[in-house]
GROMACS .gro file of C-alpha atoms in nm:
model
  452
    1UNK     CA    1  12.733 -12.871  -8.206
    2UNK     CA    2  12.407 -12.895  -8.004
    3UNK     CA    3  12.266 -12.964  -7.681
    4UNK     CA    4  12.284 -13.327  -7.665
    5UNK     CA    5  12.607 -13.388  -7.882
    6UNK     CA    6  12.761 -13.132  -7.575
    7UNK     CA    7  12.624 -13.305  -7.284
    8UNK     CA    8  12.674 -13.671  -7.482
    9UNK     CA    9  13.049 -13.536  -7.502
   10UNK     CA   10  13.129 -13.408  -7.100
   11UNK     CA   11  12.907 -13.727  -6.975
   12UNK     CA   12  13.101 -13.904  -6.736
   13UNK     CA   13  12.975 -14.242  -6.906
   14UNK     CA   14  13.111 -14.079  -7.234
   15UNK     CA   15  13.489 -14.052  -7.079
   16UNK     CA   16  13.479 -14.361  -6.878
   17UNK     CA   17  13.396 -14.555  -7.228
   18UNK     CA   18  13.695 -14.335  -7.421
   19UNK     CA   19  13.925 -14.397  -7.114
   20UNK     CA   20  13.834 -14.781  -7.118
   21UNK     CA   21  13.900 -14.765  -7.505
   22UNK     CA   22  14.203 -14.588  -7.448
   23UNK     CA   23  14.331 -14.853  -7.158
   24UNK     CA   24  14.263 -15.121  -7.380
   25UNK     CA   25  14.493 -14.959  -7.708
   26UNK     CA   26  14.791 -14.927  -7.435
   27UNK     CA   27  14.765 -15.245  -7.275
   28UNK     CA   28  14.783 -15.432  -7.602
   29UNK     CA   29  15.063 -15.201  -7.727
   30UNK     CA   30  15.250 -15.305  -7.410
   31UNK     CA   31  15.188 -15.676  -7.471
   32UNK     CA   32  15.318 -15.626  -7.797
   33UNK     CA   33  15.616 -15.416  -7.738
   34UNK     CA   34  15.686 -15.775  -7.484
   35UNK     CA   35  15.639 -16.008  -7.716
   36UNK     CA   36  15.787 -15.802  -8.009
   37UNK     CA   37  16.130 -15.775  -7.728
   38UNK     CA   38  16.113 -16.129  -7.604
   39UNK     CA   39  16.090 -16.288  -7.985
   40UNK     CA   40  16.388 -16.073  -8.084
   41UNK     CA   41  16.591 -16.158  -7.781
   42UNK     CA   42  16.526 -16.559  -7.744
   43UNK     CA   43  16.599 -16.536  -8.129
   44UNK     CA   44  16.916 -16.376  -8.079
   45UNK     CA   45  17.029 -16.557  -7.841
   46UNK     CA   46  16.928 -16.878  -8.042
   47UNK     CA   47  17.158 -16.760  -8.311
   48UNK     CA   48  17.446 -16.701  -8.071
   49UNK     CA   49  17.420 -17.061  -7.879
   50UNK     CA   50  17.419 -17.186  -8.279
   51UNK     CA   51  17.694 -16.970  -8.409
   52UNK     CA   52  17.938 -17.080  -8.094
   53UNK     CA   53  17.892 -17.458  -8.128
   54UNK     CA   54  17.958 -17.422  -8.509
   55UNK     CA   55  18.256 -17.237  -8.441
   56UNK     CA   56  18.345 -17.516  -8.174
   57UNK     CA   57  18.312 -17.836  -8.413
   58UNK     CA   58  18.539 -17.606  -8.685
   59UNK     CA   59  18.787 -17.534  -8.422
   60UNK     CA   60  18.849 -17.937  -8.332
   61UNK     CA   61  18.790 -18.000  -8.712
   62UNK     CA   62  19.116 -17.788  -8.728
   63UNK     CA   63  19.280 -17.881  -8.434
   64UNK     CA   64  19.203 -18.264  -8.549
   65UNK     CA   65  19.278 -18.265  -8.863
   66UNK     CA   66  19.439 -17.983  -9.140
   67UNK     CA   67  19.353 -17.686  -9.317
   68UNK     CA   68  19.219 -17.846  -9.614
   69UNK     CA   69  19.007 -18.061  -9.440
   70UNK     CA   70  18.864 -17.699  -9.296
   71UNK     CA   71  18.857 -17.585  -9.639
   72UNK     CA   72  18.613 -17.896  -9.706
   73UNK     CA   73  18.408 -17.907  -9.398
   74UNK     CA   74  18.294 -17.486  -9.489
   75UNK     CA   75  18.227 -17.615  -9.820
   76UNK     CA   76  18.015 -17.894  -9.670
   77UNK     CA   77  17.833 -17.643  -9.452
   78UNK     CA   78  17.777 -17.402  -9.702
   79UNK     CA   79  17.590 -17.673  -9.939
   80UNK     CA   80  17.321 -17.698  -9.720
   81UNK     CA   81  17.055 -17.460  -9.603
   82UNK     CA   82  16.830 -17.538  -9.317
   83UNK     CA   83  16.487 -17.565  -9.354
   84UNK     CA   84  16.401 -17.360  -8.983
   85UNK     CA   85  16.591 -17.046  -9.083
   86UNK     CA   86  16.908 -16.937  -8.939
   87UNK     CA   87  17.142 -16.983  -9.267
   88UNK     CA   88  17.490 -17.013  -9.188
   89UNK     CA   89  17.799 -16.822  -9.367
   90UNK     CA   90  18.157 -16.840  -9.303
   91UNK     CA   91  18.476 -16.667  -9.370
   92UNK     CA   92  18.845 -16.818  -9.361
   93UNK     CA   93  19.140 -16.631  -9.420
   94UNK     CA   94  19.482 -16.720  -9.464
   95UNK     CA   95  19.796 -16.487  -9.512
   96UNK     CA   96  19.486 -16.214  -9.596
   97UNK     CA   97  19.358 -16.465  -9.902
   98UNK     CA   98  19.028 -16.604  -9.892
   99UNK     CA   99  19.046 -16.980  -9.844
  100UNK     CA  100  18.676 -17.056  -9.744
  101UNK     CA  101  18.339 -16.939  -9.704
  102UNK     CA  102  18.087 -16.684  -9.866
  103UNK     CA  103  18.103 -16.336  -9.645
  104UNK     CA  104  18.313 -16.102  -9.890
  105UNK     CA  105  18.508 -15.909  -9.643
  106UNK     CA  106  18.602 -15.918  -9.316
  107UNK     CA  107  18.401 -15.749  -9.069
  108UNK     CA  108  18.528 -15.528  -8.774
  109UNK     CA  109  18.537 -15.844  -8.509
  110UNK     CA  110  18.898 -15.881  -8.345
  111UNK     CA  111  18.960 -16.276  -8.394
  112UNK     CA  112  19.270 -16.225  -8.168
  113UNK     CA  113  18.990 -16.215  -7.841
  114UNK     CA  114  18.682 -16.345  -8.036
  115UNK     CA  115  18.458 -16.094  -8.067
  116UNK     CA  116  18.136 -16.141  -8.183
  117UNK     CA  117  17.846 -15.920  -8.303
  118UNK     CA  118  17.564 -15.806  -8.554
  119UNK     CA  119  17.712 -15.802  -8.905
  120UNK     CA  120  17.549 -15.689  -9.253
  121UNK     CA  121  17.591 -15.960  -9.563
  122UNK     CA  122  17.583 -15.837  -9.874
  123UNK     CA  123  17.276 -15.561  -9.910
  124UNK     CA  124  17.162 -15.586  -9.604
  125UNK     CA  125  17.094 -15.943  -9.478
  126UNK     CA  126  17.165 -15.902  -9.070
  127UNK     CA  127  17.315 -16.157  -8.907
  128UNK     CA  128  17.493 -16.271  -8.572
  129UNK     CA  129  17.902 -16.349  -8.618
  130UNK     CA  130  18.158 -16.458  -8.430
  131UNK     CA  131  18.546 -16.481  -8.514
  132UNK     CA  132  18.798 -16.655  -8.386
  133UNK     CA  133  19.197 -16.648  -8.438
  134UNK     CA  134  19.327 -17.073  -8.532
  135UNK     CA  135  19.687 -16.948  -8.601
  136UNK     CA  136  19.885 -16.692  -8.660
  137UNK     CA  137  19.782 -16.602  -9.004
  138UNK     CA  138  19.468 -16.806  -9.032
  139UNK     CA  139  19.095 -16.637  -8.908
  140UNK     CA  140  18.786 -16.800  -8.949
  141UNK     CA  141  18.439 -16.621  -8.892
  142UNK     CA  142  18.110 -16.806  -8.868
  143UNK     CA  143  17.792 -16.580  -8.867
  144UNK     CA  144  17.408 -16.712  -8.878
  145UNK     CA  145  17.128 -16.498  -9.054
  146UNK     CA  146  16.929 -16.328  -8.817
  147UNK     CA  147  16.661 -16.164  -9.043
  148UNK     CA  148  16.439 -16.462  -9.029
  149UNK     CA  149  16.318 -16.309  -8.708
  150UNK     CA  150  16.146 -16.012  -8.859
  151UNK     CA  151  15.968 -16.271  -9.057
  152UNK     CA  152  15.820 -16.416  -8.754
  153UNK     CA  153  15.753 -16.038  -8.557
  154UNK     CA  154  15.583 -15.954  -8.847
  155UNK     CA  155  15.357 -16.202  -8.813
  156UNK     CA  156  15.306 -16.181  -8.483
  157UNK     CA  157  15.259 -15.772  -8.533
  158UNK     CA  158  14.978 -15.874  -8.715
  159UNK     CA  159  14.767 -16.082  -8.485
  160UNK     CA  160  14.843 -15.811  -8.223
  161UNK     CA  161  14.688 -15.560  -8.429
  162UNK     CA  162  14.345 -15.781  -8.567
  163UNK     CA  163  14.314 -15.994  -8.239
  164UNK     CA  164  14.367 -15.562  -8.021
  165UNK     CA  165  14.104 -15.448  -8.296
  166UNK     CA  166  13.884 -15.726  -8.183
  167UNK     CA  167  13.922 -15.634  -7.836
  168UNK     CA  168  13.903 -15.248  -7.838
  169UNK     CA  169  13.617 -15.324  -8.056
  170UNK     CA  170  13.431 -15.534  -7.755
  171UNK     CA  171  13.514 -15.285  -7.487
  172UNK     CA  172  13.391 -15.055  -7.687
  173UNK     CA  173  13.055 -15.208  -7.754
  174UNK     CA  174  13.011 -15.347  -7.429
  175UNK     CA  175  13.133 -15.029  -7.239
  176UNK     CA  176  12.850 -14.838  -7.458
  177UNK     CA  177  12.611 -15.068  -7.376
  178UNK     CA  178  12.665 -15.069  -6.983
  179UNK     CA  179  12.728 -14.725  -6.979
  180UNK     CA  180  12.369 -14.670  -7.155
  181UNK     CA  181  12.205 -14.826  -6.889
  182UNK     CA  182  12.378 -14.653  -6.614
  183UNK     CA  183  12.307 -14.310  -6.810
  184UNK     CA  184  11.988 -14.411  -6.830
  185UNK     CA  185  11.907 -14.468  -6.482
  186UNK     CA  186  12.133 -14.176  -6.375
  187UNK     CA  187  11.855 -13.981  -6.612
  188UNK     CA  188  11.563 -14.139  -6.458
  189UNK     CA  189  11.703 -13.984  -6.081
  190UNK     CA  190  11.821 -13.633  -6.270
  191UNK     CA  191  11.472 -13.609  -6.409
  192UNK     CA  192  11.275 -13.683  -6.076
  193UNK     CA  193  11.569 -13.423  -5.878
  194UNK     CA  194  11.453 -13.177  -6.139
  195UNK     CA  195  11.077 -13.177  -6.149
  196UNK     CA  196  11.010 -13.221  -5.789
  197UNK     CA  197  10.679 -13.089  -5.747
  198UNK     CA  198  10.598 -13.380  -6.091
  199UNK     CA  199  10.725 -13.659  -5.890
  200UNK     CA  200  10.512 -13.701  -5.589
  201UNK     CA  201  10.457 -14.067  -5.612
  202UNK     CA  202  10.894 -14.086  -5.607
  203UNK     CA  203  11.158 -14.176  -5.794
  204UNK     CA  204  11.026 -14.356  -6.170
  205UNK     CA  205  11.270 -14.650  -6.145
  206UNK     CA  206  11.115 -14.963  -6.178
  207UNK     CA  207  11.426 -15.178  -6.209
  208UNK     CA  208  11.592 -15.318  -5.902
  209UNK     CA  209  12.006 -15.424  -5.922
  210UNK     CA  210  12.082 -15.355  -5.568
  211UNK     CA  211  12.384 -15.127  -5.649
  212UNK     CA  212  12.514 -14.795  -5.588
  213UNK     CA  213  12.274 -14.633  -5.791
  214UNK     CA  214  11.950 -14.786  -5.635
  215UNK     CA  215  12.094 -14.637  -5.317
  216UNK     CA  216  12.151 -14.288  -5.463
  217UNK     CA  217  11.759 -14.329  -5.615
  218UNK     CA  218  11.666 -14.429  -5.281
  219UNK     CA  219  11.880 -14.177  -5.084
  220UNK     CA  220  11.714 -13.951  -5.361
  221UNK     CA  221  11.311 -14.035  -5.342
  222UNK     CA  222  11.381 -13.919  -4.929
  223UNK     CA  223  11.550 -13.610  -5.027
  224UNK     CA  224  11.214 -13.555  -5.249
  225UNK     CA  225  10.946 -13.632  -5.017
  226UNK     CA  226  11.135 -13.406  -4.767
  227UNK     CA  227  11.089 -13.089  -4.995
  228UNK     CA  228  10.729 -13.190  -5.106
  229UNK     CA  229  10.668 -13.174  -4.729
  230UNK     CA  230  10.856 -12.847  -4.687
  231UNK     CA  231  10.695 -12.691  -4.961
  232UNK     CA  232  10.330 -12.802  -4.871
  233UNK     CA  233  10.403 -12.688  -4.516
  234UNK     CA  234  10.537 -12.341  -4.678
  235UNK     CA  235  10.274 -12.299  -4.886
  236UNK     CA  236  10.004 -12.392  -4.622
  237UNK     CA  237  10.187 -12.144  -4.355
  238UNK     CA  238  10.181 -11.884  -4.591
  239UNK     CA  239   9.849 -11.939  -4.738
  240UNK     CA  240   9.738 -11.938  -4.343
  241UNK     CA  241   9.969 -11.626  -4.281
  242UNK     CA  242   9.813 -11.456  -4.536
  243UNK     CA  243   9.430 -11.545  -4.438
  244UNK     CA  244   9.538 -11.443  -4.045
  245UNK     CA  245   9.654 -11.100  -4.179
  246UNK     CA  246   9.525 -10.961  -4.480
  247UNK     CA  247   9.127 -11.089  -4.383
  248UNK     CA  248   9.136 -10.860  -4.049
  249UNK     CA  249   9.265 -10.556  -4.217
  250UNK     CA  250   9.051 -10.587  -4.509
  251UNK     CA  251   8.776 -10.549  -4.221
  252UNK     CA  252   8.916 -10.277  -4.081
  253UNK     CA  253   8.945 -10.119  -4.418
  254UNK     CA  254   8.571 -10.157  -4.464
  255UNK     CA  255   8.493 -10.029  -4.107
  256UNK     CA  256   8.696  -9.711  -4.170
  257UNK     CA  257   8.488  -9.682  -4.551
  258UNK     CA  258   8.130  -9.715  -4.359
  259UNK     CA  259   8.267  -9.455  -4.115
  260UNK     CA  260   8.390  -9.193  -4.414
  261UNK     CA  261   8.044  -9.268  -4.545
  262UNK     CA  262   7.870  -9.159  -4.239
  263UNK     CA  263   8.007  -8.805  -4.290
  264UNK     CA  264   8.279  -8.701  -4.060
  265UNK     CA  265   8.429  -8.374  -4.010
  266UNK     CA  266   8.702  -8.289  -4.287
  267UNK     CA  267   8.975  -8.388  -4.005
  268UNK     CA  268   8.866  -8.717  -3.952
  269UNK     CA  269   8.811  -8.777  -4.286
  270UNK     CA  270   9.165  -8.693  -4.393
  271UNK     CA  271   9.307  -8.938  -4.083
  272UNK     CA  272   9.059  -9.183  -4.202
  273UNK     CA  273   9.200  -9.170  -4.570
  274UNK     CA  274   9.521  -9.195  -4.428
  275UNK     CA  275   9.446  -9.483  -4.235
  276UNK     CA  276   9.301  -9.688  -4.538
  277UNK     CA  277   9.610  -9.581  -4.733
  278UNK     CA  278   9.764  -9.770  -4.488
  279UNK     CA  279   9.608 -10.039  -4.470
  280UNK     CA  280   9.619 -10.089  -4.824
  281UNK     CA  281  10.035 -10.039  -4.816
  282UNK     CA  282  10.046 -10.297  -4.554
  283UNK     CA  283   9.843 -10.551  -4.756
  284UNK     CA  284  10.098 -10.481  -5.028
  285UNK     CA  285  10.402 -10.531  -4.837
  286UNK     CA  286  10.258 -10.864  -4.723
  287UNK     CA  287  10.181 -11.029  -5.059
  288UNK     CA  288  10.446 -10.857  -5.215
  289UNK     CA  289  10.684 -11.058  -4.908
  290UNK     CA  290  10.497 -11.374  -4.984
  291UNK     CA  291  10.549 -11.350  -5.374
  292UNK     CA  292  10.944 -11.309  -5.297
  293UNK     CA  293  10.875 -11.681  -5.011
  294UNK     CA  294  10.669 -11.806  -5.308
  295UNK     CA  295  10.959 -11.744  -5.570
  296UNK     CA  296  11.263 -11.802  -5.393
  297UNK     CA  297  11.101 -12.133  -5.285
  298UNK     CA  298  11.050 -12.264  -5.619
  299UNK     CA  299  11.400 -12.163  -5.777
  300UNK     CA  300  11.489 -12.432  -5.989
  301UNK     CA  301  11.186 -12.566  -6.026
  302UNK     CA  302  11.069 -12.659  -6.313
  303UNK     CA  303  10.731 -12.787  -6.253
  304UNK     CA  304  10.408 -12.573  -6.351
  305UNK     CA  305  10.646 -12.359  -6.610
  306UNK     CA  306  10.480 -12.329  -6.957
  307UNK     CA  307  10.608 -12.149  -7.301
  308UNK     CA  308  10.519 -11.788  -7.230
  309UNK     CA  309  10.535 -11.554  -7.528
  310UNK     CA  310  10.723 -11.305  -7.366
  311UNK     CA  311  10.714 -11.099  -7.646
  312UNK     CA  312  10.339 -11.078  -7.628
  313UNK     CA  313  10.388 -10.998  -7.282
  314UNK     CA  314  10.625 -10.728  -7.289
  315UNK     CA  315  10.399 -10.558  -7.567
  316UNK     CA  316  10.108 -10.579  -7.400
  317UNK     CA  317  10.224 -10.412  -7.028
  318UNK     CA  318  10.404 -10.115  -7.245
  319UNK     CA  319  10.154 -10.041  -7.422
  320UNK     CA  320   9.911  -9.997  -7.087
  321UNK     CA  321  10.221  -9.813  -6.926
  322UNK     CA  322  10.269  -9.550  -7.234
  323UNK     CA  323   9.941  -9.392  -7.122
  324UNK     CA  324  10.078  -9.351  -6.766
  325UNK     CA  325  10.421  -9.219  -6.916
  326UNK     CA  326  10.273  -8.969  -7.147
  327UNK     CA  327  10.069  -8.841  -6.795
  328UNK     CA  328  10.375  -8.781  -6.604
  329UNK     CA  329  10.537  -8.625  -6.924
  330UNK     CA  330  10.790  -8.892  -6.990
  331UNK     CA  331  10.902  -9.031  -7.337
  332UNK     CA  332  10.797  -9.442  -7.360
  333UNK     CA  333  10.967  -9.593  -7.657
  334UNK     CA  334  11.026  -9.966  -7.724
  335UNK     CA  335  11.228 -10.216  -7.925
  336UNK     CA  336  11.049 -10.569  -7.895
  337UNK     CA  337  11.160 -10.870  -8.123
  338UNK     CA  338  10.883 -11.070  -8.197
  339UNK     CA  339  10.870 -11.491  -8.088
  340UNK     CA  340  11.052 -11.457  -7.826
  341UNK     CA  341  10.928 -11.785  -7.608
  342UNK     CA  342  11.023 -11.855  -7.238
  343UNK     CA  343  10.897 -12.110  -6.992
  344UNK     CA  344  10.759 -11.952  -6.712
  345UNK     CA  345  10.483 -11.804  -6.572
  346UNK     CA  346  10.290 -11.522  -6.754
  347UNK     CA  347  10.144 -11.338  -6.402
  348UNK     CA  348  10.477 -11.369  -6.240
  349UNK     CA  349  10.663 -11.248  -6.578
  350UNK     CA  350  10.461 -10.932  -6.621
  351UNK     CA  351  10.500 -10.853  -6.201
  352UNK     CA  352  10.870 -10.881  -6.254
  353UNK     CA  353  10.832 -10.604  -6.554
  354UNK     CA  354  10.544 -10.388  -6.369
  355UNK     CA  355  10.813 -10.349  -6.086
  356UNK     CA  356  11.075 -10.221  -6.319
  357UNK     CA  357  10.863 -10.002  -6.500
  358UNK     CA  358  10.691  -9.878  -6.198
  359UNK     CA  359  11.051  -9.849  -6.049
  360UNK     CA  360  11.124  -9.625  -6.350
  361UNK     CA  361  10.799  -9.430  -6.314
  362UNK     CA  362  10.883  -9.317  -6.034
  363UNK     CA  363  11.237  -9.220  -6.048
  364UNK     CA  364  11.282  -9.036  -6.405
  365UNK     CA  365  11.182  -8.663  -6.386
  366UNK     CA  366  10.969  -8.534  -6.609
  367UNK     CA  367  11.085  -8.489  -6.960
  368UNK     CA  368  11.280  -8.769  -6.950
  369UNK     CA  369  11.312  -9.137  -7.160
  370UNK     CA  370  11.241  -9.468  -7.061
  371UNK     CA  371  11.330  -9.748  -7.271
  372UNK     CA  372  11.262 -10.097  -7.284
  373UNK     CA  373  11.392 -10.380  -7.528
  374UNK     CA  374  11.343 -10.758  -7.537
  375UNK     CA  375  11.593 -10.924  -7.792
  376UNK     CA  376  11.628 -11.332  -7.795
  377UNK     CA  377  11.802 -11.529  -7.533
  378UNK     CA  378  11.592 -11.374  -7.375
  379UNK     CA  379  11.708 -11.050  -7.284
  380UNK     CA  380  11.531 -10.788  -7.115
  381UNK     CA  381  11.650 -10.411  -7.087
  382UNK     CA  382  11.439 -10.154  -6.958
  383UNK     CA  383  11.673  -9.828  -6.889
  384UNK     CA  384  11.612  -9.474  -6.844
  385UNK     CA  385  11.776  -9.096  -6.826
  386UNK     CA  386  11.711  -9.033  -6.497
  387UNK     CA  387  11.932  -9.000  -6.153
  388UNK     CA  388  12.032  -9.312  -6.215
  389UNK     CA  389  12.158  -9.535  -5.851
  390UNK     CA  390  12.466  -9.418  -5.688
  391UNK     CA  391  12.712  -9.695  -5.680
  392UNK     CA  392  12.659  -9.789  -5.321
  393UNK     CA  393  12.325  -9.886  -5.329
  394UNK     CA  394  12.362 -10.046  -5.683
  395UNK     CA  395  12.322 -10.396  -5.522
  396UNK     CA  396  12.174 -10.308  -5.235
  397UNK     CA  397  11.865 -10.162  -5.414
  398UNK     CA  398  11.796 -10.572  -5.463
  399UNK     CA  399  11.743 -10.651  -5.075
  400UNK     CA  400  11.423 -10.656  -4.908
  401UNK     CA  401  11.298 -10.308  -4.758
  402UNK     CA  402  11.609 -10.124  -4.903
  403UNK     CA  403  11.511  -9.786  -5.070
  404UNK     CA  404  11.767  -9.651  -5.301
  405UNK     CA  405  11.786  -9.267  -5.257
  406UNK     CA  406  11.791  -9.044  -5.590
  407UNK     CA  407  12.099  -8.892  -5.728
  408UNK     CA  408  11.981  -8.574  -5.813
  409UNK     CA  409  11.669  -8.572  -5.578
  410UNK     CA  410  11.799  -8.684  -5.216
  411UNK     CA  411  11.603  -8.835  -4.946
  412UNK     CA  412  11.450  -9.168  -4.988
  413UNK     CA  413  11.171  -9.247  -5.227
  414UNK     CA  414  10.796  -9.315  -5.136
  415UNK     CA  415  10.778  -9.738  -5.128
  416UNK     CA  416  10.781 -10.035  -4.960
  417UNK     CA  417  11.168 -10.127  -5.102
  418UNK     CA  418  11.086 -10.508  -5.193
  419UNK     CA  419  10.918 -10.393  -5.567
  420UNK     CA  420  11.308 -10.538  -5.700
  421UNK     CA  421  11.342 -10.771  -5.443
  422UNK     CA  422  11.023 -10.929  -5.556
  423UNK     CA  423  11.143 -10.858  -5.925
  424UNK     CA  424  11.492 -11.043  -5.904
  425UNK     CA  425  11.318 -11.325  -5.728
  426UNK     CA  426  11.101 -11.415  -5.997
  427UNK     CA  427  11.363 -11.324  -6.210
  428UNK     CA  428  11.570 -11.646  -6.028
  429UNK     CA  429  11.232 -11.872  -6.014
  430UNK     CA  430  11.264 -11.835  -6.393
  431UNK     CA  431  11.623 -11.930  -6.410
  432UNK     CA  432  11.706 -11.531  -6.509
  433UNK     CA  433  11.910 -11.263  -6.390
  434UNK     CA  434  11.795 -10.912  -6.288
  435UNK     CA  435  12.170 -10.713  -6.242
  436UNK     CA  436  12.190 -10.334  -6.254
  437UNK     CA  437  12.445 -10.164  -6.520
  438UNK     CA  438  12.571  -9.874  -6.471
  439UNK     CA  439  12.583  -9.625  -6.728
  440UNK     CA  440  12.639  -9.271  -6.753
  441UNK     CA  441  12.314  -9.140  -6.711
  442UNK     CA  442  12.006  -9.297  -6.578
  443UNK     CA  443  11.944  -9.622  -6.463
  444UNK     CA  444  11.994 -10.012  -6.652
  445UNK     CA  445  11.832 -10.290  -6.548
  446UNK     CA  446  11.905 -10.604  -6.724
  447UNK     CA  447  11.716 -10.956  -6.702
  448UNK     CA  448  11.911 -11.256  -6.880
  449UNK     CA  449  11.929 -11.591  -6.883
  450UNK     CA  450  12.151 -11.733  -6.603
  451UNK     CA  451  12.477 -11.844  -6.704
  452UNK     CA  452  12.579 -12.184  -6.647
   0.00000   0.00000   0.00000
């Protein structure tokens, strides 16, 4: 299933048109369960109001006249079928003997209190039936078919299920529709949200309806121009921080080179070198601090990213740190799968795996292996044999400043500390993961994209 069938499937549009469909099937079921219960009840009780006052005009019949004339009146009845439904039948008994009528047997209705109740005729035919004791050996049962109900509920089962196709079919197509437009000015604010830094003039909707969502696009275009103007007042604070500190030392630095070249004694020359060295760590520490501002401010930002062959990438730095591994006696080796293609930024991608490798550098003894393998997804690994990070520091070695101390060596490490700070940043401005694995020897660092 891909991208867009998955997000098509958990968009809220998506479930509000299902749910609407859904609503719609249940209401018309529940109209028609109604109707289906109201029919079959009004019939019945049509058939029951009949039955009685047929049983009424037998019983005077009777009373009025004589058995015989019964006898004919049944017959009478029984002649004629009525053109609405509802046939009649009728049972008369005398002394156990049929005397009348067209029902073959008796039912199970007590004559002696008139009972009344469903009865079956013949195969099957349903119908409503009442009996009633006219003397001591004489019953007589009327009963009026019933089935020509399911004639009518049929029919009406029918234009409950076209006319509810109809109308799931309309909410359908008309939920789609609106639900289109809402997704796609929901998009249009998702989009501008996204790519920030692209969107400068504000939110791309054109279309006014004065609704909900014009307020959220308005609400939204504010919530934009606010970060524009925090990140061009970031940007121009650091850009000034940077100018305010780095320009002075860099003078200094030259002052202290035009006094080594004047020829001081050997002691002042050694301070001297120590002071540039200096100098030159505290210009690192300060861009490498405002490379970690610079990335952390434009996490999720997608603007200015570009396909990267990160393969190509990856290749190229190991191959200029082999020569630099070989000097320091260390086994290099490499697994790289080719066309592996990440939006980012090259400069910032190969800083993020300069720090790791220079991390590794300067932790494995010599003799030992470092290893680095890119696989798709991306994934990253560059892992070593050497002391590895105790387990207290294994997360810490990712803060700012915070030198990890070797296993086997002791004692902190020559550095500034921010080398994986800085890495893990622009990791997270790439919308990666830099974690640390532990292993059994040596160290695993592992960059990933972030899970959702």
């Amino acid at each position: 299933m891909g991208a867009d069938a998955l997000r098509a499937k958990g968009s809220i549009f998506s479930r509000i048109v299902w749910v609407s469909i859904g609503a719609s099937i249940l209401l018309i079921a529940g109209l028609w369960l109604v109707t289906d219960l109201t029919i079959r009840s009004t019939l019945e009780d049509s058939a029951r109001k009949a039955v009685d006052v047929d049983l009424a005009g037998l019983v005077d019949i009777h009373a009025s006249g004589d058995t015989d004339e019964l006898v004919r009146r049944i017959g009478d009845r029984l002649s004629l079928r009525p053109s609405e439904g509802g046939t009649p039948h009728y049972l008369l008994l005398g002394d156990g003997d049929r005397l009348a009528g067209d029902i073959p047997a008796w039912p199970a209705l007590d004559a002696a209190v008139s009972e009344s109740g469903t009865i079956r005729i013949g195969e099957g035919t349903r119908a409503y039936a009442r009996a009633t004791q006219l003397g001591p050996d004489l019953r007589l049962l009327v009963a009026r078919e019933t089935d020509e109900a399911e004639a009518l509920r049929a029919r009406v089962r029918v234009v409950f299920i076209v006319g509810g196709a109809a109308f799931v079919a309309l909410v359908a197509f008309f939920g789609q529709l609106s639900a289109g437009r809402l997704q796609r000015r929901i998009a249009q604010v998702n989009l501008a949200l996204r790519d920030t830094a692209e969107n400068r003039g504000g939110l791309p909707t054109t279309e006014r309806h004065g609704d909900e969502i014009d307020d959220l696009a308005h609400d939204s275009a504010a919530v934009i121009g606010r970060v524009q103007n925090l990140l061009t007042a970031h940007r121009d604070t650091t850009d000034r921080l940077a100018h305010e500190i780095r320009t002075p030392l860099m003078h200094l630095d030259a002052r202290l080179a035009k006094a080594l070249d004047a020829g001081p004694s050997d002691d002042v020359s050694r301070r001297l070198v120590e002071a540039r060295e200096e100098i030159r760590r505290l210009v690192g520490v300060l861009e490498s601090l405002l490379d970690i501002a610079w990335s952390k401010a434009r996490e999720g930002d997608h603007a200015g990213l570009k396909p990267v062959d990160l393969s190509q990438v990856v290749s190229r730095m190991c191959e200029l740190y082999t020569d630099s591994a070989e000097d320091l006696g260390l086994h290099f080796g490499t697994a790289i799968s080719p066309g592996v293609v990440l939006d980012g930024e090259e400069p910032h991608l190969a800083r993020l795996l300069t720090n790791l490798l220079d991390n590794a550098l300067k932790y494995v003894p010599e003799g030992g292996t470092i290893r680095v393998t890119l696989t798709p997804g991306p994934v990253l690994i560059v892992e070593d044999d050497g002391p590895g990070v105790p387990e207290a520091d294994q997360e810490a070695i990712f803060e700012r400043f915070h030198r990890a101390r070797g296993a086997s060596q002791g004692g902190e490490r020559p550095g500034a500390g921010l080398g994986l700070a800085l890495a893990r940043a622009i990791a997270e401005r790439h919308g990666l993961t830099l974690e640390y694995r532990a292993k059994d020897k040596g160290a695993c660092f592992v960059v990933e994209r972030k899970r959702a």
